[in-house]
PDB file of C-alpha atoms in Angstrom:
ATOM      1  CA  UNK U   1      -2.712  20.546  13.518  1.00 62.00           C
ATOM      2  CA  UNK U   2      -4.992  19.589  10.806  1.00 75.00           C
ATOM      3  CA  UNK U   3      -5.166  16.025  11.534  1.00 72.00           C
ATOM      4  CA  UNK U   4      -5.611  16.760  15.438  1.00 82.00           C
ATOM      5  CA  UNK U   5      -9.060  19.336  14.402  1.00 85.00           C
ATOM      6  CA  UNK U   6     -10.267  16.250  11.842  1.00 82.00           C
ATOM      7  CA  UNK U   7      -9.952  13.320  15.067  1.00 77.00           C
ATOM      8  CA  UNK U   8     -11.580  16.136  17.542  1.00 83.00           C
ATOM      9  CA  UNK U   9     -14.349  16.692  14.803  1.00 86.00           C
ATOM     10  CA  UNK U  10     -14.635  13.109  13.895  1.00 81.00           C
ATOM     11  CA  UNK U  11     -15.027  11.684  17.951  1.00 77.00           C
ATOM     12  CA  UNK U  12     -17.683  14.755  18.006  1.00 82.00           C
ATOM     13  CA  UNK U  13     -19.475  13.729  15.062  1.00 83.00           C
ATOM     14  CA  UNK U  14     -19.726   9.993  16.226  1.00 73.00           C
ATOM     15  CA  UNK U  15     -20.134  10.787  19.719  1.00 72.00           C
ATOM     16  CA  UNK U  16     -23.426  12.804  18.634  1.00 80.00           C
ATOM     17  CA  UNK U  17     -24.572   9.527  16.983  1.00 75.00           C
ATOM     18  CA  UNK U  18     -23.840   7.595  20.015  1.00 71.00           C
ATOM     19  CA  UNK U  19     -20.839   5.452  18.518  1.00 63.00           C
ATOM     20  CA  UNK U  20     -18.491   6.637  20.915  1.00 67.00           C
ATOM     21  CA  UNK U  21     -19.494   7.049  24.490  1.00 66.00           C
ATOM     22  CA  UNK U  22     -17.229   8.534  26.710  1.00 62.00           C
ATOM     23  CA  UNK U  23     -17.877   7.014  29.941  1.00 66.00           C
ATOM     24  CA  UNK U  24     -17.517   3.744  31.920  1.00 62.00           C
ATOM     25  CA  UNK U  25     -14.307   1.341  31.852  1.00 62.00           C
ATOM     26  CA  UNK U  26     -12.413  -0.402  29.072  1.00 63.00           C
ATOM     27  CA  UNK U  27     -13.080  -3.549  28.706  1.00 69.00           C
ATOM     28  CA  UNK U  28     -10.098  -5.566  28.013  1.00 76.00           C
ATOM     29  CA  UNK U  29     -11.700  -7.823  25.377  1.00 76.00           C
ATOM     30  CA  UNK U  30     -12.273  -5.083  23.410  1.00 71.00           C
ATOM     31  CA  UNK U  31      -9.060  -3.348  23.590  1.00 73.00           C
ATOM     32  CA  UNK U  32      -7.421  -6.965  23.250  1.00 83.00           C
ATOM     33  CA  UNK U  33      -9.739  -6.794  19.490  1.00 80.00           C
ATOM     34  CA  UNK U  34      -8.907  -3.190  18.858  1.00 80.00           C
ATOM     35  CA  UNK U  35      -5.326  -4.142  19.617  1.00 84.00           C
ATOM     36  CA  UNK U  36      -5.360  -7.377  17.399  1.00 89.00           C
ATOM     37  CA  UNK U  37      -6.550  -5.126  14.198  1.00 89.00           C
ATOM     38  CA  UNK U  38      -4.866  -1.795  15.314  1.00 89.00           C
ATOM     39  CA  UNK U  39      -1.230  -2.977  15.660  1.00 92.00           C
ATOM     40  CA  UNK U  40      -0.778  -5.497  12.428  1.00 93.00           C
ATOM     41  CA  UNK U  41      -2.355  -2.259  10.572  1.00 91.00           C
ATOM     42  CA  UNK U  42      -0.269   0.551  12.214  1.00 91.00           C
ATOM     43  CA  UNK U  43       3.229  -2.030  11.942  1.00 92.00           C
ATOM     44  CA  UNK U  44       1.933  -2.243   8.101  1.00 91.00           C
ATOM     45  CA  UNK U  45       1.430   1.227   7.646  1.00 89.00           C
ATOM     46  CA  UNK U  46       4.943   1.874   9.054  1.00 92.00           C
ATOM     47  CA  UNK U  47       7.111  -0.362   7.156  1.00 94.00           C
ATOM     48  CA  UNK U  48       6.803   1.571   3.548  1.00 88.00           C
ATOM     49  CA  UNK U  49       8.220   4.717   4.850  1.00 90.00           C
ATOM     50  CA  UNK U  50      10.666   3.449   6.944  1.00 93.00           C
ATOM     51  CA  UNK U  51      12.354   1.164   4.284  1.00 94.00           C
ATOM     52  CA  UNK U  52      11.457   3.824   1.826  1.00 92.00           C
ATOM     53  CA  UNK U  53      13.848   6.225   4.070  1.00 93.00           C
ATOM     54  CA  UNK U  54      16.678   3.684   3.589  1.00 94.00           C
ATOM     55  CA  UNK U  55      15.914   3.766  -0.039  1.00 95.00           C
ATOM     56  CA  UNK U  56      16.983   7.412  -0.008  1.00 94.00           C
ATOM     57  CA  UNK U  57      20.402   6.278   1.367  1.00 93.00           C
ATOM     58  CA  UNK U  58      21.028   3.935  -1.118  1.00 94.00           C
ATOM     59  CA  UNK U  59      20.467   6.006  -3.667  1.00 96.00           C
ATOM     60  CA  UNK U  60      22.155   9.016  -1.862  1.00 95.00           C
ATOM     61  CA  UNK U  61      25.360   7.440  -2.684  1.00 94.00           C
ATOM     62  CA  UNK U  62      24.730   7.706  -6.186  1.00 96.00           C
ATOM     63  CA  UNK U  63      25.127  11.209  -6.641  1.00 96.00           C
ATOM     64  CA  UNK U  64      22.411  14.144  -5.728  1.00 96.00           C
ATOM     65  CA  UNK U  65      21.041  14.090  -8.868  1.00 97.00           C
ATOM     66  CA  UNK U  66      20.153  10.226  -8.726  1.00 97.00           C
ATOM     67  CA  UNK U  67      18.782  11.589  -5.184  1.00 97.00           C
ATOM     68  CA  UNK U  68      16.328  14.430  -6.662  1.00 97.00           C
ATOM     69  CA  UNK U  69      15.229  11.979  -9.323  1.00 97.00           C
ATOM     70  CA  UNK U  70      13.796   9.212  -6.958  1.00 97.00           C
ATOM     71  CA  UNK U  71      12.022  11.947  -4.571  1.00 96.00           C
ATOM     72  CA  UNK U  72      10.601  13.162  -7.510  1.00 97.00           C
ATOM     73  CA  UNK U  73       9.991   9.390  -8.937  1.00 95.00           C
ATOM     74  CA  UNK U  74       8.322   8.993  -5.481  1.00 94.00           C
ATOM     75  CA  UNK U  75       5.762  12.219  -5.681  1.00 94.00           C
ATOM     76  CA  UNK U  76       5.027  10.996  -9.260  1.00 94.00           C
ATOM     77  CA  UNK U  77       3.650   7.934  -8.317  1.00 93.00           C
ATOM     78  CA  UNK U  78       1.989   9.077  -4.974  1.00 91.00           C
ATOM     79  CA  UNK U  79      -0.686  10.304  -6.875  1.00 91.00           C
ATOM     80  CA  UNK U  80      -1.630   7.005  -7.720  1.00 91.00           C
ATOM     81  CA  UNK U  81      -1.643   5.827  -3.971  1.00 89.00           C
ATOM     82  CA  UNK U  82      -4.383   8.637  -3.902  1.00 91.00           C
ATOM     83  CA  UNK U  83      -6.679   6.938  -6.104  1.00 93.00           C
ATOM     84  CA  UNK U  84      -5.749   3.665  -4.915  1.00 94.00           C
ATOM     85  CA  UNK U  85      -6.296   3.668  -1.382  1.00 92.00           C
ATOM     86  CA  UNK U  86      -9.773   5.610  -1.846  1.00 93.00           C
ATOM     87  CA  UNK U  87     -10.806   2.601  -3.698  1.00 95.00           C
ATOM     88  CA  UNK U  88      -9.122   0.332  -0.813  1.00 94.00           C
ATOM     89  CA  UNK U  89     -11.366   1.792   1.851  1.00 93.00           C
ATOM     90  CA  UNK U  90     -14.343   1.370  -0.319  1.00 94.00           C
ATOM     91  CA  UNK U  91     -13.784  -2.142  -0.531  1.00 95.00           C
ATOM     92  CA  UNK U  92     -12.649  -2.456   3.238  1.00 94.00           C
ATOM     93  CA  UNK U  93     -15.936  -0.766   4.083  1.00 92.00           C
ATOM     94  CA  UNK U  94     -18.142  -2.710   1.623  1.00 94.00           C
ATOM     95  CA  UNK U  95     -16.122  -5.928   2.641  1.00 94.00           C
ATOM     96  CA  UNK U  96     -16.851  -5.568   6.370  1.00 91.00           C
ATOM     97  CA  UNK U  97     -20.510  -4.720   5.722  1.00 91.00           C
ATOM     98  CA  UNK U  98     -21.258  -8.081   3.700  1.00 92.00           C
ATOM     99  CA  UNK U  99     -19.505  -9.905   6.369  1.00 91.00           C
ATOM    100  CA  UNK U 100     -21.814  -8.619   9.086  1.00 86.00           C
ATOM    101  CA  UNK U 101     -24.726  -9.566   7.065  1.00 89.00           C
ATOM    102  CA  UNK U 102     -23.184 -13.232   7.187  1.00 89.00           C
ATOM    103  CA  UNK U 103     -22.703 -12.652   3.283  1.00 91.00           C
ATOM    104  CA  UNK U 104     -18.880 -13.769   2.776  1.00 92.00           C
ATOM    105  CA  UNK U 105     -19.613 -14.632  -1.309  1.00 93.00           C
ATOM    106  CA  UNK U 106     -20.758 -11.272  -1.667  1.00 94.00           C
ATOM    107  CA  UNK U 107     -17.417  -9.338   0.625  1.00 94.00           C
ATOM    108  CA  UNK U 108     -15.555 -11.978  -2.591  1.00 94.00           C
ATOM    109  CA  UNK U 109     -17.353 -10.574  -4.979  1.00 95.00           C
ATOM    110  CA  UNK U 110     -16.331  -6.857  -3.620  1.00 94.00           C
ATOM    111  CA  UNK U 111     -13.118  -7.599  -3.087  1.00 94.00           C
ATOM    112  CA  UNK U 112     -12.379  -8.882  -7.186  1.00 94.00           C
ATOM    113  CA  UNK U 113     -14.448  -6.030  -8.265  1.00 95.00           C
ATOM    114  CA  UNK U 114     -12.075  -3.946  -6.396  1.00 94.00           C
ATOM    115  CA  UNK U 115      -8.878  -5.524  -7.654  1.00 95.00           C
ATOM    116  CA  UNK U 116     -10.179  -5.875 -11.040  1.00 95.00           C
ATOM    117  CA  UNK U 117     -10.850  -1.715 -11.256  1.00 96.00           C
ATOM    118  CA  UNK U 118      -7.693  -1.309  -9.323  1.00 94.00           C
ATOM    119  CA  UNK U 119      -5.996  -3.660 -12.235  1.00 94.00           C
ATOM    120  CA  UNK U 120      -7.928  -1.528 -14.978  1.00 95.00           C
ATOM    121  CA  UNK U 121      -7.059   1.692 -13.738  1.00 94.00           C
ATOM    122  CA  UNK U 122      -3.444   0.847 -13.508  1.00 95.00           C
ATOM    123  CA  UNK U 123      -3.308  -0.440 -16.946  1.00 94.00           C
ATOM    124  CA  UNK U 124      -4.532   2.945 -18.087  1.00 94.00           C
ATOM    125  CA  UNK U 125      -2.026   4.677 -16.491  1.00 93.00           C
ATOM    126  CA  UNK U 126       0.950   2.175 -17.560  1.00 93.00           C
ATOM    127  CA  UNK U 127       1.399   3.725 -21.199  1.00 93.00           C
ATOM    128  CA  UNK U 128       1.198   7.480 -20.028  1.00 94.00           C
ATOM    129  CA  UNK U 129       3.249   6.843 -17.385  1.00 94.00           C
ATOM    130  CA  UNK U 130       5.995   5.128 -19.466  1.00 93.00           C
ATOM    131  CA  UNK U 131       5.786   7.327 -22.508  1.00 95.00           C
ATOM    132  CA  UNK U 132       5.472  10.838 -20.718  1.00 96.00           C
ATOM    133  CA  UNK U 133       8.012   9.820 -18.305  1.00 97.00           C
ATOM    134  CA  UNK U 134      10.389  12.031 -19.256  1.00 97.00           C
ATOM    135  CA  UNK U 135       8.357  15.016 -19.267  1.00 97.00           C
ATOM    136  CA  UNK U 136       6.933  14.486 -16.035  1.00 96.00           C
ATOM    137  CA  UNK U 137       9.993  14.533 -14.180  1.00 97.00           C
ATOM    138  CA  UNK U 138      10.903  17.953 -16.279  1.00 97.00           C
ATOM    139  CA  UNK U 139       8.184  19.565 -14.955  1.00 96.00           C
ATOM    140  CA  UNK U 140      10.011  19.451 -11.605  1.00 96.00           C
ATOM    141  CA  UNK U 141      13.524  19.273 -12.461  1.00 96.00           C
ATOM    142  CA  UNK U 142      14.989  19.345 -15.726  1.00 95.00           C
ATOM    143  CA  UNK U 143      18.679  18.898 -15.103  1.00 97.00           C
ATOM    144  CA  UNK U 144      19.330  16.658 -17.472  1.00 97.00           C
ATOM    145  CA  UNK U 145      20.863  13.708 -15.526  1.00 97.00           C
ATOM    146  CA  UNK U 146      18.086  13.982 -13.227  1.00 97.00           C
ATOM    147  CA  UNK U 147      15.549  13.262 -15.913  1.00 97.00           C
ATOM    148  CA  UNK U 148      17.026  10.560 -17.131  1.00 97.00           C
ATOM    149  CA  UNK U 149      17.530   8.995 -13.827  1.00 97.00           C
ATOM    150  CA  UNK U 150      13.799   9.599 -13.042  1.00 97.00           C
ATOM    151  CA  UNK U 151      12.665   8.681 -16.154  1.00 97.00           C
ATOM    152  CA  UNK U 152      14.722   5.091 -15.636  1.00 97.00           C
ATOM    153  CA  UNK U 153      13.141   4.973 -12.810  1.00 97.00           C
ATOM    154  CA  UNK U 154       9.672   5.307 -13.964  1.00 96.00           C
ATOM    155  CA  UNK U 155      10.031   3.059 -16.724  1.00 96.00           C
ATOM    156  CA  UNK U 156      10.941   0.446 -14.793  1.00 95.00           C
ATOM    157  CA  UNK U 157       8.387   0.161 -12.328  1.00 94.00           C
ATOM    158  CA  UNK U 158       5.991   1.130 -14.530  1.00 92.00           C
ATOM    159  CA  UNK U 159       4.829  -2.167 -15.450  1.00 91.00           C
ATOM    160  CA  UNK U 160       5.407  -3.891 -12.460  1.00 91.00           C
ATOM    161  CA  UNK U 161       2.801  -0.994 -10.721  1.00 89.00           C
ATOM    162  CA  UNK U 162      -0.273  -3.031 -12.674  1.00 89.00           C
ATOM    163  CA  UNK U 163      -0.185  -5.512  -9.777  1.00 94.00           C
ATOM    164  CA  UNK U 164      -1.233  -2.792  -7.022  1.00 92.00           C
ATOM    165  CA  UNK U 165      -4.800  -2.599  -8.145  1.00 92.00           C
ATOM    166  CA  UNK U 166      -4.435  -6.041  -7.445  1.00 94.00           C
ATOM    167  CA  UNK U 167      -2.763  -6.003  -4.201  1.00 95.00           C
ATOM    168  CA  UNK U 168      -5.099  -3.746  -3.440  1.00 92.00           C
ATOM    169  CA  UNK U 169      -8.394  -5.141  -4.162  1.00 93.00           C
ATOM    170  CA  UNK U 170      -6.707  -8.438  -1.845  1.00 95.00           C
ATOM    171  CA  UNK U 171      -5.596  -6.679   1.302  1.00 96.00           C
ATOM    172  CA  UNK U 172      -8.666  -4.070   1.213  1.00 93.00           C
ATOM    173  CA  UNK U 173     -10.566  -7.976   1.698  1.00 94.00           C
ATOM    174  CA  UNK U 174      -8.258  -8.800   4.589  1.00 95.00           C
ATOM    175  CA  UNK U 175      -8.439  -5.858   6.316  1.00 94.00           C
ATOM    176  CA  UNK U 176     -12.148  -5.175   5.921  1.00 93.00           C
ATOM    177  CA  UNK U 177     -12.834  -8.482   7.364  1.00 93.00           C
ATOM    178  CA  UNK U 178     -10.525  -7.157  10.792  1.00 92.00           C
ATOM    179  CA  UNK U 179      -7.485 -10.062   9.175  1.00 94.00           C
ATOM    180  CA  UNK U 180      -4.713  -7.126   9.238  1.00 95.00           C
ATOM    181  CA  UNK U 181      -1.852  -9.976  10.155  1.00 95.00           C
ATOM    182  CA  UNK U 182      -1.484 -11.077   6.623  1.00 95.00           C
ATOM    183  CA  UNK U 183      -0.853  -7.911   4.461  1.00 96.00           C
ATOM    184  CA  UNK U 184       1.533  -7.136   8.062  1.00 96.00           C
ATOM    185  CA  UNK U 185       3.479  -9.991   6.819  1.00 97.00           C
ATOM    186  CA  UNK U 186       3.206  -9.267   3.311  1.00 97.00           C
ATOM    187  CA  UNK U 187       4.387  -5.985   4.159  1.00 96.00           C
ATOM    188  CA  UNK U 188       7.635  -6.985   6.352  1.00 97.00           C
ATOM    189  CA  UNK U 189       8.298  -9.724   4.258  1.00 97.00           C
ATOM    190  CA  UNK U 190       8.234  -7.621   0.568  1.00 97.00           C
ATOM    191  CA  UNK U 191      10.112  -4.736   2.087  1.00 96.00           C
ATOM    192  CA  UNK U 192      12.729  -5.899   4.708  1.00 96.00           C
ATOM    193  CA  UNK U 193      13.297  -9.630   3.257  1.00 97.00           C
ATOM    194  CA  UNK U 194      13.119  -9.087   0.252  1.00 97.00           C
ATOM    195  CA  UNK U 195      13.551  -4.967  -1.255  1.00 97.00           C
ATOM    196  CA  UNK U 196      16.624  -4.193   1.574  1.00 96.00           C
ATOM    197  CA  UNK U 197      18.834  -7.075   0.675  1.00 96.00           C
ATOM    198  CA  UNK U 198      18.109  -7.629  -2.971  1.00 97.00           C
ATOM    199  CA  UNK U 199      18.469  -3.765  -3.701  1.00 96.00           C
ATOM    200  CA  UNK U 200      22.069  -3.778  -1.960  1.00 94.00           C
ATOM    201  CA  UNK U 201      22.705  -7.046  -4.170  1.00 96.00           C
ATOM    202  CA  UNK U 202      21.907  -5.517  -7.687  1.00 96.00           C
ATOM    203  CA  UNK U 203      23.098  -1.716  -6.903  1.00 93.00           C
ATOM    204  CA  UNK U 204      26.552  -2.707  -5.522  1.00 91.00           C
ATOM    205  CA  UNK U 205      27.269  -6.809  -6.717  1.00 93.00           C
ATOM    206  CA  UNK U 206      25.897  -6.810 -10.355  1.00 93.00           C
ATOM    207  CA  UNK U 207      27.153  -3.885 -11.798  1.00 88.00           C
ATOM    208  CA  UNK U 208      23.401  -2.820 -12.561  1.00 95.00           C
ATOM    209  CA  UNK U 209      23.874   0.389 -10.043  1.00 94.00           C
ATOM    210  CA  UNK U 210      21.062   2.717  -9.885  1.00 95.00           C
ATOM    211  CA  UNK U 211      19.205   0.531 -12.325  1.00 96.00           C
ATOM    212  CA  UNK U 212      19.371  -2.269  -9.580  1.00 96.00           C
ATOM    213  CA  UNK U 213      18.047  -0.114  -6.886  1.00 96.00           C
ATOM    214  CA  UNK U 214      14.580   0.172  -9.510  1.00 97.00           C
ATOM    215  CA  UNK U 215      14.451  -3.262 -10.267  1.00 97.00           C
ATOM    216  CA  UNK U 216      14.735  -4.079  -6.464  1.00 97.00           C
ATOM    217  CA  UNK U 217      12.022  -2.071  -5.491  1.00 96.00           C
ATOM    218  CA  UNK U 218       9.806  -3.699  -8.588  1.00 96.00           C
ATOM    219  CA  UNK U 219      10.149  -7.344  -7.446  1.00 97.00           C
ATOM    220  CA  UNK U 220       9.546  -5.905  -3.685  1.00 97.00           C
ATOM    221  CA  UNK U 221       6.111  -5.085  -5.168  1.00 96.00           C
ATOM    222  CA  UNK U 222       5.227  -8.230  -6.973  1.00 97.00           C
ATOM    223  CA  UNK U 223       6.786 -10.089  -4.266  1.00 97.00           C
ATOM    224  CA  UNK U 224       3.965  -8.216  -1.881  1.00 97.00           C
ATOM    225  CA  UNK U 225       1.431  -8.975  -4.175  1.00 97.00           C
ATOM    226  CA  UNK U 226       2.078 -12.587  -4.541  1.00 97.00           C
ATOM    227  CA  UNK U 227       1.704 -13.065  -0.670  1.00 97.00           C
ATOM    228  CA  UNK U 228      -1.636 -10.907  -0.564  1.00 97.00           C
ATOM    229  CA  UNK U 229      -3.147 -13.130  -3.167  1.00 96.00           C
ATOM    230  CA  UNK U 230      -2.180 -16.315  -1.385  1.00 97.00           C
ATOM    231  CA  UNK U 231      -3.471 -15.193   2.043  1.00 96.00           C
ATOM    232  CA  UNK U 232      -7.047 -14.288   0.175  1.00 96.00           C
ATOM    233  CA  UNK U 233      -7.471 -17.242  -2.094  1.00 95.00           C
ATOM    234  CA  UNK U 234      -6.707 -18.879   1.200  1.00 94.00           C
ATOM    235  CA  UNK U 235      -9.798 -17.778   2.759  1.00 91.00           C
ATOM    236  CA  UNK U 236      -9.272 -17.564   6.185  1.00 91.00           C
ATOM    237  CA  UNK U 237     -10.101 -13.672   6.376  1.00 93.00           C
ATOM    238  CA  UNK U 238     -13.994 -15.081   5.148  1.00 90.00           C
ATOM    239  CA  UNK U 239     -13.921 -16.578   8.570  1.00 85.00           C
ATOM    240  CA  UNK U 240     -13.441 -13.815  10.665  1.00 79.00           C
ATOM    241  CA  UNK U 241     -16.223 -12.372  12.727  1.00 68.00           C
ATOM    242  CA  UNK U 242     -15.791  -9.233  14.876  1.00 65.00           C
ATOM    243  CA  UNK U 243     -18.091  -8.942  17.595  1.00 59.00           C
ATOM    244  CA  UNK U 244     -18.273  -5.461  19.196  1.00 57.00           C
ATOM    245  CA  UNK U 245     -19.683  -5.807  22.774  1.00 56.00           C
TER     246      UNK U 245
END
């Protein structure tokens, strides 16, 4: 109910300034454009929590306490998503402005400012995050297998999270710019290619077990970050121009 009062306030607030008018047809080049950004971005958005469900079932079959220390693992490091995306939209904003103004070296300039604080902020969290690990997941369970699980958990992804403020600062580029196929891809690729199988590998083939299922999930991430940078020192997101008629 909350998000349905913020859209109702949000179309009044921008119908008031005249940026949405609610009358005449839809054109279809604009929905086609709408579409083009909208559905890369909403498959994107998708793919994390749906692979991130199967997660849960992998690690389900590990015992509940392996179970209760990767939801708590997950809330953990949500709160870095918080910080993280607020600096993403930032630079998607900032990104899209300079390339309306025809200024593509200055959205490049925004867009490794943003990865570099991204990269910064990470690194400041990396020691904390490692060393306190086990006293984090205490403060919502402390069964003692499930802190050590969680804390496993933690520690291993801990420094493979540095490379989000990257990934971050590259697909906040793409996206500003209206190029939402690429971190799609990046997305699909990292989590269904790549986390699914090699997770099921290490957990049940290597004898790593739960440890595999972390160390999956880690190489999903750098995998995901390795694309993004790719696509954006490609440059083909400087390119784009979005024309609303």
């Amino acid at each position: 109910s909350s998000l349905s009062l913020g859209l109702v306030a949000m179309g009044l607030i921008l119908h008031r300034r005249g940026l949405l008018i609610l009358k005449g047809g839809i054109k279809l080049r604009t929905l086609r454009m709408v579409l083009s950004i909208g559905v890369p971005a909403g498959l994107q958005a998708v793919t994390r929590p749906l692979t991130g469900m199967i997660m849960f079932g992998v690690v389900t079959g590990f015992g509940t306490a392996a179970t209760a220390a990767f939801g708590i693992g997950l809330r953990i490091l949500e709160v870095m998503f918080i910080y993280l995306g607020g600096l993403g939209s930032a630079g998607e904003a900032l990104v899209g402005q300079s390339i309306g103004r025809k200024r593509t070296d200055l959205a490049f300039r925004v867009s490794l400012r943003v990865a570099l604080i991204g990269s910064v902020l990470q690194l400041a969290v990396l020691p904390f995050l490692f060393l306190f690990a086990p006293a984090l997941v205490a403060v919502f369970n402390s069964n003692t297998e499930v802190v050590r699980f969680g804390t496993g958990y933690l520690r291993v992804l801990a420094p493979v999270l540095v490379v989000l403020g990257l990934s971050m600062g590259w697909a906040s580029a793409q996206r500003g710019a209206g190029d939402t196929k690429p971190p799609m891809v990046a997305a699909l690729v990292s989590n269904w290619v790549v986390k699914i199988p090699l997770v099921w590998i290490l957990a049940n083939l290597t004898g790593l077990g739960l440890k595999g299922v972390w160390i999956g999930i880690g190489v999903s991430i750098v995998v995901e970050a390795v694309i993004l940078g790719i696509t954006f020192c490609r440059g083909g997101w400087r390119a784009k121009e979005l024309v609303w008629k």
